[in-house]
Structures are given as structure tokens and as C-alpha cells.
PDB file of C-alpha atoms in Angstrom:
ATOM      1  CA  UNK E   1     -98.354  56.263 -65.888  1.00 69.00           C
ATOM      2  CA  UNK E   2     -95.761  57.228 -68.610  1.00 76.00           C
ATOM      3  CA  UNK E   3     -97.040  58.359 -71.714  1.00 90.00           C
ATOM      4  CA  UNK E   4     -95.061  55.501 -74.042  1.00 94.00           C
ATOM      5  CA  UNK E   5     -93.540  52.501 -71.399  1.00 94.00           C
ATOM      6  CA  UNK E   6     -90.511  50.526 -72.785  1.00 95.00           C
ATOM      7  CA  UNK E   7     -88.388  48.345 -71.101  1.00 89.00           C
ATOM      8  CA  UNK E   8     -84.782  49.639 -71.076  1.00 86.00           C
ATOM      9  CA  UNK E   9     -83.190  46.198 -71.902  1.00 88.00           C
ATOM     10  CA  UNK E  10     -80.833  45.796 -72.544  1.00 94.00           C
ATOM     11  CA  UNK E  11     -82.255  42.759 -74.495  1.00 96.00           C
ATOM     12  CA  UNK E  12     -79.416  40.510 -75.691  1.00 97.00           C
ATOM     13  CA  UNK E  13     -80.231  38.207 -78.639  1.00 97.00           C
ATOM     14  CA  UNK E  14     -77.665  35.990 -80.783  1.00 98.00           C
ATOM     15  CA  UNK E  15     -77.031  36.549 -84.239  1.00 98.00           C
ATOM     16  CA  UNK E  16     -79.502  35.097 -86.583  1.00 98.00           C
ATOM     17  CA  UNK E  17     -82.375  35.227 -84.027  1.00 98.00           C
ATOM     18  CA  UNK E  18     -85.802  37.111 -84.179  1.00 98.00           C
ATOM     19  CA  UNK E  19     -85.441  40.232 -81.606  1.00 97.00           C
ATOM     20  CA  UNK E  20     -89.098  41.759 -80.553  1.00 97.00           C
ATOM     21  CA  UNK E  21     -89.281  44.864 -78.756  1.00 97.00           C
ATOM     22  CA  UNK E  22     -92.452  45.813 -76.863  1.00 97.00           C
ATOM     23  CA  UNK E  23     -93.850  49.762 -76.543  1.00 96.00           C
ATOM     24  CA  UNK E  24     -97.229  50.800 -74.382  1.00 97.00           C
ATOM     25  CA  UNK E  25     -98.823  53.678 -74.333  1.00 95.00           C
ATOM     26  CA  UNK E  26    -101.482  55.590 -72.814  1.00 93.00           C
ATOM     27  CA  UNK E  27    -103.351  57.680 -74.551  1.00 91.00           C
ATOM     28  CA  UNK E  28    -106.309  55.785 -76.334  1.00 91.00           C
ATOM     29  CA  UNK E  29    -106.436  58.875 -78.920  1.00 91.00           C
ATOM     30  CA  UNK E  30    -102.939  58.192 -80.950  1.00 92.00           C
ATOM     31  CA  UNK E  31    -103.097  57.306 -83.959  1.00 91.00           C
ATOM     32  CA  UNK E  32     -99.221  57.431 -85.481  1.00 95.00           C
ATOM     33  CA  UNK E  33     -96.394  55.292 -84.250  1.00 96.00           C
ATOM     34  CA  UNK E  34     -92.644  54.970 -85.148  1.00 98.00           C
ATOM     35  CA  UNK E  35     -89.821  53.107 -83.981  1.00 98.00           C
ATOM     36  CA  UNK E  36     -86.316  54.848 -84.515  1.00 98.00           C
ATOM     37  CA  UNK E  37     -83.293  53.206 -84.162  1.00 98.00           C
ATOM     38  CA  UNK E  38     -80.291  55.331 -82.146  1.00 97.00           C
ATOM     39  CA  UNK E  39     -76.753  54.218 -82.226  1.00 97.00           C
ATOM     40  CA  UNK E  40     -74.347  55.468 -79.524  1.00 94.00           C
ATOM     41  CA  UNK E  41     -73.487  59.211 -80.040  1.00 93.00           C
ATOM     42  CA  UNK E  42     -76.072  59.442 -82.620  1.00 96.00           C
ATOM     43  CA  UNK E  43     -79.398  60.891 -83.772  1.00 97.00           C
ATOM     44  CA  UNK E  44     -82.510  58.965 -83.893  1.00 98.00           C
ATOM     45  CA  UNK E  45     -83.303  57.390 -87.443  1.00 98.00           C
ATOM     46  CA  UNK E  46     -86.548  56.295 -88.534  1.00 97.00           C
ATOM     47  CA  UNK E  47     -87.123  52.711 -89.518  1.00 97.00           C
ATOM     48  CA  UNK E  48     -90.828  52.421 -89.512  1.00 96.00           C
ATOM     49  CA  UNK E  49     -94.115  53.999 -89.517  1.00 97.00           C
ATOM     50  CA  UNK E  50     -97.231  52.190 -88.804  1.00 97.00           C
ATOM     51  CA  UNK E  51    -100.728  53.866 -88.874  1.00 95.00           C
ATOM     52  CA  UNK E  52    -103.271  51.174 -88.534  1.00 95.00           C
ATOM     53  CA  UNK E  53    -103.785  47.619 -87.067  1.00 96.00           C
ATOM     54  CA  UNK E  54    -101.963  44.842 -87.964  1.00 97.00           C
ATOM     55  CA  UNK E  55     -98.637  44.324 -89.149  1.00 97.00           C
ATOM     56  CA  UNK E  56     -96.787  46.006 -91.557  1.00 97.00           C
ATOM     57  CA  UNK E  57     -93.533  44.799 -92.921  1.00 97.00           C
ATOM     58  CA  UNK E  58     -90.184  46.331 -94.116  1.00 97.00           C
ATOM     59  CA  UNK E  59     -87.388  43.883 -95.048  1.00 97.00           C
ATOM     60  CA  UNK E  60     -85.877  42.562 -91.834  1.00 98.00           C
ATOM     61  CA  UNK E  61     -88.521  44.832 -89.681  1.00 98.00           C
ATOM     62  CA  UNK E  62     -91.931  43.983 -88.831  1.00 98.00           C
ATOM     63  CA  UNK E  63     -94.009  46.282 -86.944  1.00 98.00           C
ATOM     64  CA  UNK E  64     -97.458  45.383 -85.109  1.00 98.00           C
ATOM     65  CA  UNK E  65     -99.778  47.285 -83.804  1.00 97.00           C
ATOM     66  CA  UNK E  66    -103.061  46.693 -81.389  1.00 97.00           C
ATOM     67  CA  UNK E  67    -104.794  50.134 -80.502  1.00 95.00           C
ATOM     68  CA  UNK E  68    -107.167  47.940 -78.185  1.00 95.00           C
ATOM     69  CA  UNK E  69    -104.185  47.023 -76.337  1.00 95.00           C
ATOM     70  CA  UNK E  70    -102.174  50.046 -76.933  1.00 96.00           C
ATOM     71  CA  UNK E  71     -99.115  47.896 -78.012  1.00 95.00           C
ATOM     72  CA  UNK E  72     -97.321  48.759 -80.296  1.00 98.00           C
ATOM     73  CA  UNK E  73     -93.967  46.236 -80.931  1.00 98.00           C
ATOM     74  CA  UNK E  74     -91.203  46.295 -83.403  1.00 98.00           C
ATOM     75  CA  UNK E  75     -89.703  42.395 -84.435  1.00 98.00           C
ATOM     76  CA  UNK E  76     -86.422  41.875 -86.149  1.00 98.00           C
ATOM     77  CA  UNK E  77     -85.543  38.978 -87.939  1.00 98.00           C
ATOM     78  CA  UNK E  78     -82.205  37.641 -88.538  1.00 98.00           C
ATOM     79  CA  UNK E  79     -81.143  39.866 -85.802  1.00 98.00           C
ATOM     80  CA  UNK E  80     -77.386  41.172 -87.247  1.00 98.00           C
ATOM     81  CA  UNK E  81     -74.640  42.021 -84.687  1.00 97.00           C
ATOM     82  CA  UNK E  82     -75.062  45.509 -86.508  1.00 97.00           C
ATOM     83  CA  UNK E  83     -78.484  46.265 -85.462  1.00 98.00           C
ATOM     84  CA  UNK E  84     -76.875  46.460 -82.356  1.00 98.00           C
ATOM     85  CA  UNK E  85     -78.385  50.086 -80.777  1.00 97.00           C
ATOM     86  CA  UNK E  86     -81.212  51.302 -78.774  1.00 97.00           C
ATOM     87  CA  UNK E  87     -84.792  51.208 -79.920  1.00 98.00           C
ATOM     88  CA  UNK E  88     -87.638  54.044 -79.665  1.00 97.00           C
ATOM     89  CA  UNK E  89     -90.809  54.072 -79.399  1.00 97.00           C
ATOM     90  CA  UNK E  90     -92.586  57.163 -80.520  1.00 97.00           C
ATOM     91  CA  UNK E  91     -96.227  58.664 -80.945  1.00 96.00           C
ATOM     92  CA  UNK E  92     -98.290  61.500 -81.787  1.00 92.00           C
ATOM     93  CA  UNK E  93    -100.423  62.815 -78.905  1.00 82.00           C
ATOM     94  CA  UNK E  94    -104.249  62.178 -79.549  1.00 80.00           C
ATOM     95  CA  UNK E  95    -104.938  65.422 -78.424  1.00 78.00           C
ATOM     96  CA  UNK E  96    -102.201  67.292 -79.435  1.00 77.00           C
ATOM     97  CA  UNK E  97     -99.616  66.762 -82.267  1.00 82.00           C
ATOM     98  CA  UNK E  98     -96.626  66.463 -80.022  1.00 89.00           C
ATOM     99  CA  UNK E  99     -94.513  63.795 -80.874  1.00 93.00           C
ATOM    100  CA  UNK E 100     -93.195  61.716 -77.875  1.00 93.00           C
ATOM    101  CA  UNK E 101     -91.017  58.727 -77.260  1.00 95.00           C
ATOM    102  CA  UNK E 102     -90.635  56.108 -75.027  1.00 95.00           C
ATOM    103  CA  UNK E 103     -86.886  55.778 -73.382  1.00 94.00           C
ATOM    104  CA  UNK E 104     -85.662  53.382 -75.334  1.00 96.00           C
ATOM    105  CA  UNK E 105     -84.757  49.860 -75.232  1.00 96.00           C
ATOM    106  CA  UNK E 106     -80.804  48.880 -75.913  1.00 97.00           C
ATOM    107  CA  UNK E 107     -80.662  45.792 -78.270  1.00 97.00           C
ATOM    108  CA  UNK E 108     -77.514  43.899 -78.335  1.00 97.00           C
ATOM    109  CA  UNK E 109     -76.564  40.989 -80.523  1.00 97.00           C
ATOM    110  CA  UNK E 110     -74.443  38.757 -79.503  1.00 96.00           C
ATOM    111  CA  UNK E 111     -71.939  37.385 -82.657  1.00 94.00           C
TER     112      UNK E 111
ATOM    113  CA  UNK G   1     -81.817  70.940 -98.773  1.00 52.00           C
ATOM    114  CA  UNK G   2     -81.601  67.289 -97.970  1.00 83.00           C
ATOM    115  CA  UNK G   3     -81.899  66.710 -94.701  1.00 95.00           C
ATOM    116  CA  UNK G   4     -81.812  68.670 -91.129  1.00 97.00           C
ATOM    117  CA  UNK G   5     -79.350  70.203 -90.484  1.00 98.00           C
ATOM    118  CA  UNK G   6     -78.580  71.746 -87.088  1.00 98.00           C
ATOM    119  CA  UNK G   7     -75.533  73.902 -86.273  1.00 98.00           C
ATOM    120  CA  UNK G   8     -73.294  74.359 -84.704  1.00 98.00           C
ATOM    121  CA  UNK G   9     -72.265  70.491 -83.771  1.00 98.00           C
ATOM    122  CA  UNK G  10     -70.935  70.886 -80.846  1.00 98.00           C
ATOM    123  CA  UNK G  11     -70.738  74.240 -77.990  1.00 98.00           C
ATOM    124  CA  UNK G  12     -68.692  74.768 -75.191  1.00 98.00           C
ATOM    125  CA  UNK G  13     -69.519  77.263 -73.087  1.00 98.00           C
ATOM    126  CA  UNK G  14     -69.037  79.576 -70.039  1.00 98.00           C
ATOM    127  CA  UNK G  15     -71.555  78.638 -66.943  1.00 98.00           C
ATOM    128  CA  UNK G  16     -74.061  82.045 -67.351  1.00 98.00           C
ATOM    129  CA  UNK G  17     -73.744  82.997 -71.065  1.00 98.00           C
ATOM    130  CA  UNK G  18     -76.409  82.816 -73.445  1.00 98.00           C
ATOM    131  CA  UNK G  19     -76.300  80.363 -76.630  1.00 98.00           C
ATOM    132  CA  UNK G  20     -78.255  80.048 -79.808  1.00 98.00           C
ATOM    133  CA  UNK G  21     -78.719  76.671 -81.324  1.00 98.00           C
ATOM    134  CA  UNK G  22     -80.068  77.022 -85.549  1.00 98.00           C
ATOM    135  CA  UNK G  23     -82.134  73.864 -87.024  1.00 98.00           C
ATOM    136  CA  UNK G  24     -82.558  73.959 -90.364  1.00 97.00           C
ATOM    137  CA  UNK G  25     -85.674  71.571 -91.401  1.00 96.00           C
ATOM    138  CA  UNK G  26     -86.142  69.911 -94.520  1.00 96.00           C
ATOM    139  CA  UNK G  27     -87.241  72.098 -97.182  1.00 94.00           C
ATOM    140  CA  UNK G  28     -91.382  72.259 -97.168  1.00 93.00           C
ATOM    141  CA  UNK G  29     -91.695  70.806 -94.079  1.00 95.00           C
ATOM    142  CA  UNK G  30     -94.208  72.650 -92.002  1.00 94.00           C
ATOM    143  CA  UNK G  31     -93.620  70.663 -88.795  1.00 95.00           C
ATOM    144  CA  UNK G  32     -90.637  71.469 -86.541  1.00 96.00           C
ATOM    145  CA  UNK G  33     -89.681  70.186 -82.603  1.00 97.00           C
ATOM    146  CA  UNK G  34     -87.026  70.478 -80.476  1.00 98.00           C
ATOM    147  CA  UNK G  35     -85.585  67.738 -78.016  1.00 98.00           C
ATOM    148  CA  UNK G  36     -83.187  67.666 -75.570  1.00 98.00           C
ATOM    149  CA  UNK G  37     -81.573  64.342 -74.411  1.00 97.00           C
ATOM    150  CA  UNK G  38     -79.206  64.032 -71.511  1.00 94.00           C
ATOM    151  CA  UNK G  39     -76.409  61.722 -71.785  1.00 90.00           C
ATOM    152  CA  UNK G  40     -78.145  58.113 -71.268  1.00 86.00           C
ATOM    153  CA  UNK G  41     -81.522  59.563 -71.262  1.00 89.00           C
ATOM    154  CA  UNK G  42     -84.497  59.456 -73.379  1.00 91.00           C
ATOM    155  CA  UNK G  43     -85.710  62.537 -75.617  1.00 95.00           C
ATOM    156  CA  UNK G  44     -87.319  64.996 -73.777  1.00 95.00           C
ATOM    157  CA  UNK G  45     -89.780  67.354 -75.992  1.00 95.00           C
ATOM    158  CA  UNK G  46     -88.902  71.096 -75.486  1.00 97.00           C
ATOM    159  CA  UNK G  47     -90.790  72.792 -78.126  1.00 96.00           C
ATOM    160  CA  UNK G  48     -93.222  71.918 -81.604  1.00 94.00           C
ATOM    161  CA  UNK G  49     -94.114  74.373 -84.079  1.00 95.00           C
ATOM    162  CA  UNK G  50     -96.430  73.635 -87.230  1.00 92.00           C
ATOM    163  CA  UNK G  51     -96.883  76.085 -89.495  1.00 89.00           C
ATOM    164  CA  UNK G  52     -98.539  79.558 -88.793  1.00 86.00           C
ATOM    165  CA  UNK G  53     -99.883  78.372 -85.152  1.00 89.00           C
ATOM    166  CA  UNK G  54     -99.173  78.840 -81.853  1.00 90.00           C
ATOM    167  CA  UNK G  55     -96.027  76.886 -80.524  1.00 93.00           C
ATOM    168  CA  UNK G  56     -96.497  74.240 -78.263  1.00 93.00           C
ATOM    169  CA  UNK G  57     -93.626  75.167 -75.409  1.00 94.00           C
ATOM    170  CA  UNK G  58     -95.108  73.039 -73.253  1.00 93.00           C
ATOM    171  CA  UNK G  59     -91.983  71.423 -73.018  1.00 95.00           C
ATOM    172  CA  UNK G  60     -89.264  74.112 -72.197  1.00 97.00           C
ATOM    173  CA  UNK G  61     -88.155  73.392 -68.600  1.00 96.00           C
ATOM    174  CA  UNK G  62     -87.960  77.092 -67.379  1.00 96.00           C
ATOM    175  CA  UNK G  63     -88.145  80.793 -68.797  1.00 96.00           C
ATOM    176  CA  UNK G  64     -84.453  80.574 -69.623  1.00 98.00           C
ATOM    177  CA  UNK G  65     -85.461  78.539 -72.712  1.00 98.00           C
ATOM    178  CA  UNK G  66     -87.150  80.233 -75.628  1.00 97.00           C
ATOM    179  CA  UNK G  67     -87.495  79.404 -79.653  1.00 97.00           C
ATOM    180  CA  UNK G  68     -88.475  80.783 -82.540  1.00 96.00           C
ATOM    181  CA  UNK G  69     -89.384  80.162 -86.045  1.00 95.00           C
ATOM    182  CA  UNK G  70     -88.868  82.634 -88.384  1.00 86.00           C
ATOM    183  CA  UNK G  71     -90.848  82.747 -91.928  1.00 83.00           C
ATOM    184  CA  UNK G  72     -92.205  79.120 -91.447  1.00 79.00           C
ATOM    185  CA  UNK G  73     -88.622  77.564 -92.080  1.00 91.00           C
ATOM    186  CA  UNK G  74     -85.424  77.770 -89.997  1.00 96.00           C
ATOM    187  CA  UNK G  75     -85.681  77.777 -85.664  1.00 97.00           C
ATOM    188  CA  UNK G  76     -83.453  78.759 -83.174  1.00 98.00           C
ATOM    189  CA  UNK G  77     -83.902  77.958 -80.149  1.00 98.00           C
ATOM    190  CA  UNK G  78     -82.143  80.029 -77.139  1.00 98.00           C
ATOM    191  CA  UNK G  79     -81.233  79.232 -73.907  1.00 98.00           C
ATOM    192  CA  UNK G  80     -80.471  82.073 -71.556  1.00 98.00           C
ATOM    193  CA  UNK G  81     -77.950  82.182 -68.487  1.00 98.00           C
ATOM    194  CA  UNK G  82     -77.151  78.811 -69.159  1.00 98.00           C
ATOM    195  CA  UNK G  83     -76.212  76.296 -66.304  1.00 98.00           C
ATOM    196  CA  UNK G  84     -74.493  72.896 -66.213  1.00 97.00           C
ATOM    197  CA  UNK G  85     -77.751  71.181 -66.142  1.00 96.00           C
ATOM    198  CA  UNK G  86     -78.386  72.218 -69.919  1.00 98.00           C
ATOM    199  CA  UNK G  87     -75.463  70.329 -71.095  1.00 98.00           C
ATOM    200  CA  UNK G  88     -77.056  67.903 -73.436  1.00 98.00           C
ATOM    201  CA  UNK G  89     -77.626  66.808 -77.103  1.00 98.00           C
ATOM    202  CA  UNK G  90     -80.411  68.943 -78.464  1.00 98.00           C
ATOM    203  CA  UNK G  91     -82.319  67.649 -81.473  1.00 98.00           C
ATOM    204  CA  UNK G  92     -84.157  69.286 -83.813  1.00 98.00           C
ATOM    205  CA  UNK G  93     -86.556  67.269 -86.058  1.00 98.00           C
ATOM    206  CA  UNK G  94     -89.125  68.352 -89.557  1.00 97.00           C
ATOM    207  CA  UNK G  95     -92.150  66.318 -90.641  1.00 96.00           C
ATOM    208  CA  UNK G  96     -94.088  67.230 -93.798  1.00 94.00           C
ATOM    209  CA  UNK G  97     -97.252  67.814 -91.768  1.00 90.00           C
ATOM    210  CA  UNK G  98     -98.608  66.457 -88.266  1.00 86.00           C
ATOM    211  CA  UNK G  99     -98.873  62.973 -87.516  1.00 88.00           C
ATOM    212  CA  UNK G 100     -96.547  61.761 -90.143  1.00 91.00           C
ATOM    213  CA  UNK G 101     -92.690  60.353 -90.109  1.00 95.00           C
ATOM    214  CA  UNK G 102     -90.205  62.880 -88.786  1.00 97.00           C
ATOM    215  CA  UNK G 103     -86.809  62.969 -89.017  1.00 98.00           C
ATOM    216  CA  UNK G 104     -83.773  64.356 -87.288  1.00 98.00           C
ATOM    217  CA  UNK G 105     -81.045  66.562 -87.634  1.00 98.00           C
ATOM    218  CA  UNK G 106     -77.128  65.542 -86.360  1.00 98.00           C
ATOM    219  CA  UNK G 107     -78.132  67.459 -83.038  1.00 98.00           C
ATOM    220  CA  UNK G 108     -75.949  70.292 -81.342  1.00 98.00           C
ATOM    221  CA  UNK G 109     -74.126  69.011 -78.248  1.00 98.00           C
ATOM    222  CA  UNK G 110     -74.535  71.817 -75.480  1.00 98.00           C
ATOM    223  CA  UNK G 111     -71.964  71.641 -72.868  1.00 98.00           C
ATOM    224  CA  UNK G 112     -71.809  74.271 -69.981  1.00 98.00           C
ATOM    225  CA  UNK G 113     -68.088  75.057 -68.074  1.00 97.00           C
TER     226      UNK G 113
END
């Protein structure tokens, strides 16, 4: 079993519509998550953190996470043709500090 | 200084020479990792350092790969008799401390002739 499991998509959505992107993972111990957004030919930027149960929301971006489920999911409303890139999941290692990351899923809205 | 920065942006190189690749974290961040991502791939981990400890190199994919960290700040991270497989996008990125947001440099995009 992977460490973080995300469907590689790509997930196609039309403009204006909610987008939700789904992350497992396997080690019970984490206790950090991040999605980073990665356009074509770039680096990875951060768009959320999200430490504890729950949702936690961030203008467009809502994050959820269930640590009894280890799911962690990333929803975007009002999905703009702009946001348009592929999605990672990323954790810290319970037992270790490594940071690791899912392999993405590609998001495309449609205009 | 602002951000990461990683140099140089881009290297072209001859199949079997060495290369250095410099990340510069974010000033006062203790927390430093290396990545390596093929094109279309996902980030593969290399290489984590965090202040004064042991690095974790559990992710350097044979002995021709080797980093260091000098005085707590910038890394370099060295691949030796380098082969076409290396071409890549390596990524360096700083967090504060462990377990919180990191964030990356532009990357340095490796590619082996």
C-alpha cells in the first residue's frame, strides 16, 4: 500500500462547479497534511495546511480531514478555468518527519 | 531572503560528470529536503535535514547521490557520475520546524547528454 493514494485524474469539472479531490494515507501516526497546487513546468505551492479534524476553510478552498478514515480531501468552489493544475497531497511521517506526497491528481476546468 | 532559492535553473550536462545543485532555504528555517521529480511523475523524497541531526538519506537512490548542509543554512546536494536516468527537476524545500507548511524553491532542472 502507498504511503498517500490519489487518483491521477485527470478530473474535469466546468467552470463555476465545486471540484473535490480525495487523498488516503496509511500511516495512522500523521498528524500534518497539505495540499499544493503544481502548474505545468512548475514548483509545488502550498494552498493549505490542516492539522486537526474537521474542516478548515480558505477562500475558495476547503480542506477536510478524518484521521479515523485517513482521508484527507481538498474541495474547490467556483472551480475557475485557472485553477486548472495538478493537486498534491502531502504528509508528515508519524514516525519520522519526512514529508511525502501523494502523485498528484490533474484538475481541469472546462470554460 | 524571501523565499528558496535554488540554483542554477537549469544544467546540461555530459553523461559521467559530476554536478552540484545549491538550495538556499528561507532564512531561519531549520528544516530542509530534497526531491526529485521525473517528468510526469510525482515527488520523490531524496534527502531531509533538520537542524543539528542526523540526515534522513533514506531517500537517495544510490551512493552516487550525496548532500550536505553546511552551518544549518544553505545544501548542496551532489550527484556523482551522473547518468541519463538523473535527468529530472530537483526540488529543494525549508519549513520553520518539523511538521509544519513547507515551501519550495523554483527547482534545478538536471538533464544528462
Amino acid at each position: 500500500q502507498k504511503e498517500v493514494e490519489q487518483n491521477s485524474g485527470p478530473l474535469s469539472v466546468p467552470e463555476g462547479a465545486i471540484a473535490s479531490l480525495n487523498c488516503t494515507y496509511s500511516d495512522r501516526g500523521s498528524q500534518s497534511f497539505f495540499w499544493y497546487r503544481q502548474y505545468s513546468g512548475k514548483s509545488p505551492e502550498l494552498i493549505m495546511s490542516i492539522y486537526s479534524n474537521g474542516d478548515k476553510e480558505d477562500g475558495r478552498f476547503t480542506a477536510q480531514l478524518n484521521k479515523a478514515s485517513q482521508y484527507v480531501s481538498l474541495l474547490i468552489r467556483d472551480s475557475q478555468p485557472s485553477d486548472s493544475a495538478t493537486y498534491l497531497c502531502a504528509l508528515y511521517g508519524g514516525a519520522t518527519n519526512k514529508l511525502i506526497f501523494g502523485t498528484g491528481t490533474l484538475l481541469a476546468v472546462q470554460p | 531572503g524571501a523565499g528558496v532559492s535554488q540554483s542554477p535553473s537549469n544544467k546540461v550536462t555530459e553523461k559521467g560528470k559530476d554536478v552540484e545543485l545549491r538550495c538556499d532555504p528561507i532564512s531561519g528555517h531549520t528544516a530542509l529536503y530534497w526531491y526529485r521529480q521525473s517528468l510526469g511523475q510525482g515527488l520523490e523524497f531524496l534527502i531531509y535535514f533538520q537542524g543539528n541531526s542526523a540526515p534522513d538519506k533514506s531517500g537517495l537512490p544510490s551512493d552516487r547521490f550525496s548532500a550536505e548542509r553546511t552551518g544549518g543554512s544553505v545544501s548542496t546536494l551532489t550527484i556523482q557520475r551522473t547518468q541519463q536516468e538523473d535527468s529530472a527537476v530537483y526540488l529543494c524545500a525549508s519549513s520553520l520546524v518539523e511538521q509544519v507548511e513547507a515551501f519550495f524553491g523554483q527547482g534545478t532542472r538536471l538533464t544528462v547528454v
